[in-house]
mmCIF file of N, CA and C in Angstrom:
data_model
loop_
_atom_site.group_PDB
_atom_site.id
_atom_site.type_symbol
_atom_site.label_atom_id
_atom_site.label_comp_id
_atom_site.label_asym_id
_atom_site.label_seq_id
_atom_site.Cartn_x
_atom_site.Cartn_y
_atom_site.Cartn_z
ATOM 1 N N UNK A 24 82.913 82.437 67.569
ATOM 2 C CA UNK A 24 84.019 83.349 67.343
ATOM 3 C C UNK A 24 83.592 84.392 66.317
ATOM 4 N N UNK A 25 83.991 85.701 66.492
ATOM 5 C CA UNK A 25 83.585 86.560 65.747
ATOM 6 C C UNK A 25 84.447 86.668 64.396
ATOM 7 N N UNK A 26 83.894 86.398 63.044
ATOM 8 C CA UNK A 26 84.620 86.321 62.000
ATOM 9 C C UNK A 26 85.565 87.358 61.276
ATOM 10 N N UNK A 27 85.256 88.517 62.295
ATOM 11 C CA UNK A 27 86.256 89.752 61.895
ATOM 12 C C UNK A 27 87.249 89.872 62.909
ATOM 13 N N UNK A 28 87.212 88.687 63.444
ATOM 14 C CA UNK A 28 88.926 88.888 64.767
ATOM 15 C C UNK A 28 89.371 87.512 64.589
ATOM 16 N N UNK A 29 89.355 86.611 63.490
ATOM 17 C CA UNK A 29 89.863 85.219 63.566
ATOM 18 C C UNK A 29 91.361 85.242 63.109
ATOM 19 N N UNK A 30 92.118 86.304 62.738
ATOM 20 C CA UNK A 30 93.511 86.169 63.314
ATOM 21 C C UNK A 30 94.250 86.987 64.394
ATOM 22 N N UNK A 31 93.012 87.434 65.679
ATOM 23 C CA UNK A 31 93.921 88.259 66.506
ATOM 24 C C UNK A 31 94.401 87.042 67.622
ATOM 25 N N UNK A 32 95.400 87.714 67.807
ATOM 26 C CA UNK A 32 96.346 87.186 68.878
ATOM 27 C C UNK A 32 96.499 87.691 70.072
ATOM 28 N N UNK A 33 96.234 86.702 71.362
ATOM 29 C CA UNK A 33 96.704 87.582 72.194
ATOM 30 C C UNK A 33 98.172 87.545 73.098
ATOM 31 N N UNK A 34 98.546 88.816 73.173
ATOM 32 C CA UNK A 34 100.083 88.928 73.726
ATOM 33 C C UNK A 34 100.371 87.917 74.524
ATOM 34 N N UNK A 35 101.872 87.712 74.374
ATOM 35 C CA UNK A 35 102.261 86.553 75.220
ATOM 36 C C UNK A 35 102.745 87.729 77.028
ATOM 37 N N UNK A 36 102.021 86.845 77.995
ATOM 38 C CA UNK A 36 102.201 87.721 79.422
ATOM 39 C C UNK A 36 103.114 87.095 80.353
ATOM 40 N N UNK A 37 104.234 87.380 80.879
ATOM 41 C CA UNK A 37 104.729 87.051 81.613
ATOM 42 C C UNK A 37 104.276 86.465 83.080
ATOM 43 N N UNK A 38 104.650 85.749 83.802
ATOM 44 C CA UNK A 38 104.090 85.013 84.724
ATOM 45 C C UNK A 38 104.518 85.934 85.712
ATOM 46 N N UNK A 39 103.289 86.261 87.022
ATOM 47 C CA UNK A 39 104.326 87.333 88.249
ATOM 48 C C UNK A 39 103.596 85.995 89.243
ATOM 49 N N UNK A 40 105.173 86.972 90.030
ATOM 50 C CA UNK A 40 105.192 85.325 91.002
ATOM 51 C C UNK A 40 104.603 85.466 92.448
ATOM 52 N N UNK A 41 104.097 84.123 92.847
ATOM 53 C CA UNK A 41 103.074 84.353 93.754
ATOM 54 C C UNK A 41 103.491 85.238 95.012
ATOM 55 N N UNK A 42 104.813 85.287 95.382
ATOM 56 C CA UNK A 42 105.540 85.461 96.573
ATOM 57 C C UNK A 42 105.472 87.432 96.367
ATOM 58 N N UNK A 43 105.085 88.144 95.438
ATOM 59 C CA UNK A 43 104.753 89.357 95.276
ATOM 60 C C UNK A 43 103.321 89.509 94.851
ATOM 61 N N UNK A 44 102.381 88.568 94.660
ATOM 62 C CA UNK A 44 101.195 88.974 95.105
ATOM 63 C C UNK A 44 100.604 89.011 96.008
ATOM 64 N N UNK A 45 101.001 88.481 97.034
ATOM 65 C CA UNK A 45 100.158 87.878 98.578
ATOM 66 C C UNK A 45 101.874 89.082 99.444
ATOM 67 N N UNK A 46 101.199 88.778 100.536
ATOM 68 C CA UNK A 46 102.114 89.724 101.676
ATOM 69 C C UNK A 46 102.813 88.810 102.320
ATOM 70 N N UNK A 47 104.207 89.226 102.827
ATOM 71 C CA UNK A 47 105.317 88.469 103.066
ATOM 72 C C UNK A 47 104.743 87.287 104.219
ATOM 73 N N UNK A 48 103.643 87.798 105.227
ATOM 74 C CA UNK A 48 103.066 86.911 106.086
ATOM 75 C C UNK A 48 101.991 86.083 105.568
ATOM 76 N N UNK A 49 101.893 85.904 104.438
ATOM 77 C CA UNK A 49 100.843 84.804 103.957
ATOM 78 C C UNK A 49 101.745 83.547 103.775
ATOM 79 N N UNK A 50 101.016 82.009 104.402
ATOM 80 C CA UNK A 50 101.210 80.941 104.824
ATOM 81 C C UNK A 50 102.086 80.473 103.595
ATOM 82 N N UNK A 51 103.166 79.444 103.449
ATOM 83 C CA UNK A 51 103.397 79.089 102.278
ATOM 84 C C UNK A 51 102.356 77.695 101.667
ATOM 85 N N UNK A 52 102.050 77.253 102.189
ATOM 86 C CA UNK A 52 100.692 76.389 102.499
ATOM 87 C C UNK A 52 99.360 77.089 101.585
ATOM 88 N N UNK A 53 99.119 78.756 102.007
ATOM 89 C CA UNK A 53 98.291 78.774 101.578
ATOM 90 C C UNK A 53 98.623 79.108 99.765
ATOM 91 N N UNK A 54 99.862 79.733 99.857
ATOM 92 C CA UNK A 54 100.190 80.427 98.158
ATOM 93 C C UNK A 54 100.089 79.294 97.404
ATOM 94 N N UNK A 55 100.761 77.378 98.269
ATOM 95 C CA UNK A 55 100.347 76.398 97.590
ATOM 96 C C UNK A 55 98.912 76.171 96.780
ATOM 97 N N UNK A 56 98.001 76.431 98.033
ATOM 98 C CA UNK A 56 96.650 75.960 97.336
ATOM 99 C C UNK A 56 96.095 76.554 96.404
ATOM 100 N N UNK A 57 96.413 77.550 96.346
ATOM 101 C CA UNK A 57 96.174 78.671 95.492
ATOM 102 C C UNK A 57 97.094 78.793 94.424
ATOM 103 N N UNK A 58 97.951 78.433 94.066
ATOM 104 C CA UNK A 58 98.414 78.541 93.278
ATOM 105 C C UNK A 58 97.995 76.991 92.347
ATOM 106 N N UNK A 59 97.806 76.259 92.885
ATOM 107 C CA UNK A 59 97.755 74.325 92.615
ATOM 108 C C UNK A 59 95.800 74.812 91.753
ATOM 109 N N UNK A 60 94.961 75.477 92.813
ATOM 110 C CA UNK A 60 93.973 75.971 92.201
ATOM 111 C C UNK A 60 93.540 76.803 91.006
ATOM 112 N N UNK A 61 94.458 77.668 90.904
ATOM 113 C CA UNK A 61 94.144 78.344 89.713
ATOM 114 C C UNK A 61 95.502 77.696 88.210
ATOM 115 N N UNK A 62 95.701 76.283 88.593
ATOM 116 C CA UNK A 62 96.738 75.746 87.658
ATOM 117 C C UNK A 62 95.831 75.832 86.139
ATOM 118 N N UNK A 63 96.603 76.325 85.059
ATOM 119 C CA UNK A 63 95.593 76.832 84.258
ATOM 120 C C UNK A 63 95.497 75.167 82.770
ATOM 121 N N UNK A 64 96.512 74.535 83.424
ATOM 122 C CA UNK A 64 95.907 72.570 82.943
ATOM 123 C C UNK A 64 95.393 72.085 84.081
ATOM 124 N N UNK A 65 94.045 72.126 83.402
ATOM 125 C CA UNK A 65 93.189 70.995 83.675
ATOM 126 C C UNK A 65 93.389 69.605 84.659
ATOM 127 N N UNK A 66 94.092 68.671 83.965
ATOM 128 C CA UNK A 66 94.544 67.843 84.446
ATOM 129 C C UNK A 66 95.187 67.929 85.338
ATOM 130 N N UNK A 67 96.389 68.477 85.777
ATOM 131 C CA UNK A 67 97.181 68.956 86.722
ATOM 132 C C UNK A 67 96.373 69.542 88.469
ATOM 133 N N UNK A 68 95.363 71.024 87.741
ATOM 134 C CA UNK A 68 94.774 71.354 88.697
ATOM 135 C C UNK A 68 93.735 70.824 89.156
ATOM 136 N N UNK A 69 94.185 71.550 90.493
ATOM 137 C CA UNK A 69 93.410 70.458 91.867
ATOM 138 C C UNK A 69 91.599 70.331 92.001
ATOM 139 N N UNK A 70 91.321 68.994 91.755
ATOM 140 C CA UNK A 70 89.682 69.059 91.680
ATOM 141 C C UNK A 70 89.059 69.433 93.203
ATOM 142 N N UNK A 71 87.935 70.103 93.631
ATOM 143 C CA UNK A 71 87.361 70.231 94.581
ATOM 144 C C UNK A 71 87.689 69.217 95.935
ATOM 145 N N UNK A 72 87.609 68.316 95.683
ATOM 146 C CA UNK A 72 88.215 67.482 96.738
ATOM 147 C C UNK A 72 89.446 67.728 97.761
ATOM 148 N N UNK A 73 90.237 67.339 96.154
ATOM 149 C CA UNK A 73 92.031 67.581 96.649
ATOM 150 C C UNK A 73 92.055 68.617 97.314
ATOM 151 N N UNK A 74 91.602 69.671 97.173
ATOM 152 C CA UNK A 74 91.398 71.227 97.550
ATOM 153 C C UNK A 74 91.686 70.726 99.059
ATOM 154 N N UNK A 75 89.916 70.222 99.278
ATOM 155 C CA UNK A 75 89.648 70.214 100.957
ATOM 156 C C UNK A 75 90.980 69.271 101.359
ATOM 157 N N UNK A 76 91.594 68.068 101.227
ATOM 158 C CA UNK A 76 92.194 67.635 102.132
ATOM 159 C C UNK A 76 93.702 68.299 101.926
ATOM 160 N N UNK A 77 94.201 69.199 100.977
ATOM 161 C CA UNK A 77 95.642 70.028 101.062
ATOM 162 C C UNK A 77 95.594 70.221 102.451
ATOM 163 N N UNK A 78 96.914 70.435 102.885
ATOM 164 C CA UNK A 78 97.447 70.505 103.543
ATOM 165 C C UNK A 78 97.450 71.503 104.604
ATOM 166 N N UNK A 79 96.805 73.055 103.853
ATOM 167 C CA UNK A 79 96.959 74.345 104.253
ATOM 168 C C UNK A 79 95.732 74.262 105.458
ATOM 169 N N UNK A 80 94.516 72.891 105.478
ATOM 170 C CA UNK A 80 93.593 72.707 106.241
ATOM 171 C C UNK A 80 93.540 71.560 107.261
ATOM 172 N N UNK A 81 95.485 71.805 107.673
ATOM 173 C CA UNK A 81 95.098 70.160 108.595
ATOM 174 C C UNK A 81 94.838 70.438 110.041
ATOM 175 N N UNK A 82 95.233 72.034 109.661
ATOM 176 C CA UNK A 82 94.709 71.895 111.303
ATOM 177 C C UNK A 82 93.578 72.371 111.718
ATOM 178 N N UNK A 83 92.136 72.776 110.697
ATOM 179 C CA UNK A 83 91.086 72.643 110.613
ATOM 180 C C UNK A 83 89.972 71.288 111.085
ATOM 181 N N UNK A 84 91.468 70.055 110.840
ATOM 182 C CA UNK A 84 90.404 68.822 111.019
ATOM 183 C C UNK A 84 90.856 68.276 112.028
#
């Protein structure tokens, strides 16, 4: 950490919601995985695995 920024802060950002980033015809399946993927705890978000067997790929298998 750089010792001349050890009290900056950064702004608190409002959350925008997935249903206005993606286009009204994107899967709700897929905004799931994607959204479950970029979960920003750790624990919560989905490890590589979980990924492949969600749901948004069952009719892949």
């Amino acid at each position: 950490m750089n010792p001349n920024y050890q009290e900056f802060r950064f702004p608190q950002i409002k959350a925008h919601p997935w249903h206005k980033v993606f286009r009204n015809r994107t899967p709700p399946m897929a905004i799931d995985l994607v959204c479950r993927l970029l979960d920003y705890t750790p624990l919560t978000r989905l490890t590589p695995l979980e990924a492949c067997v969600h749901a948004f790929f069952d009719e892949l298998r």
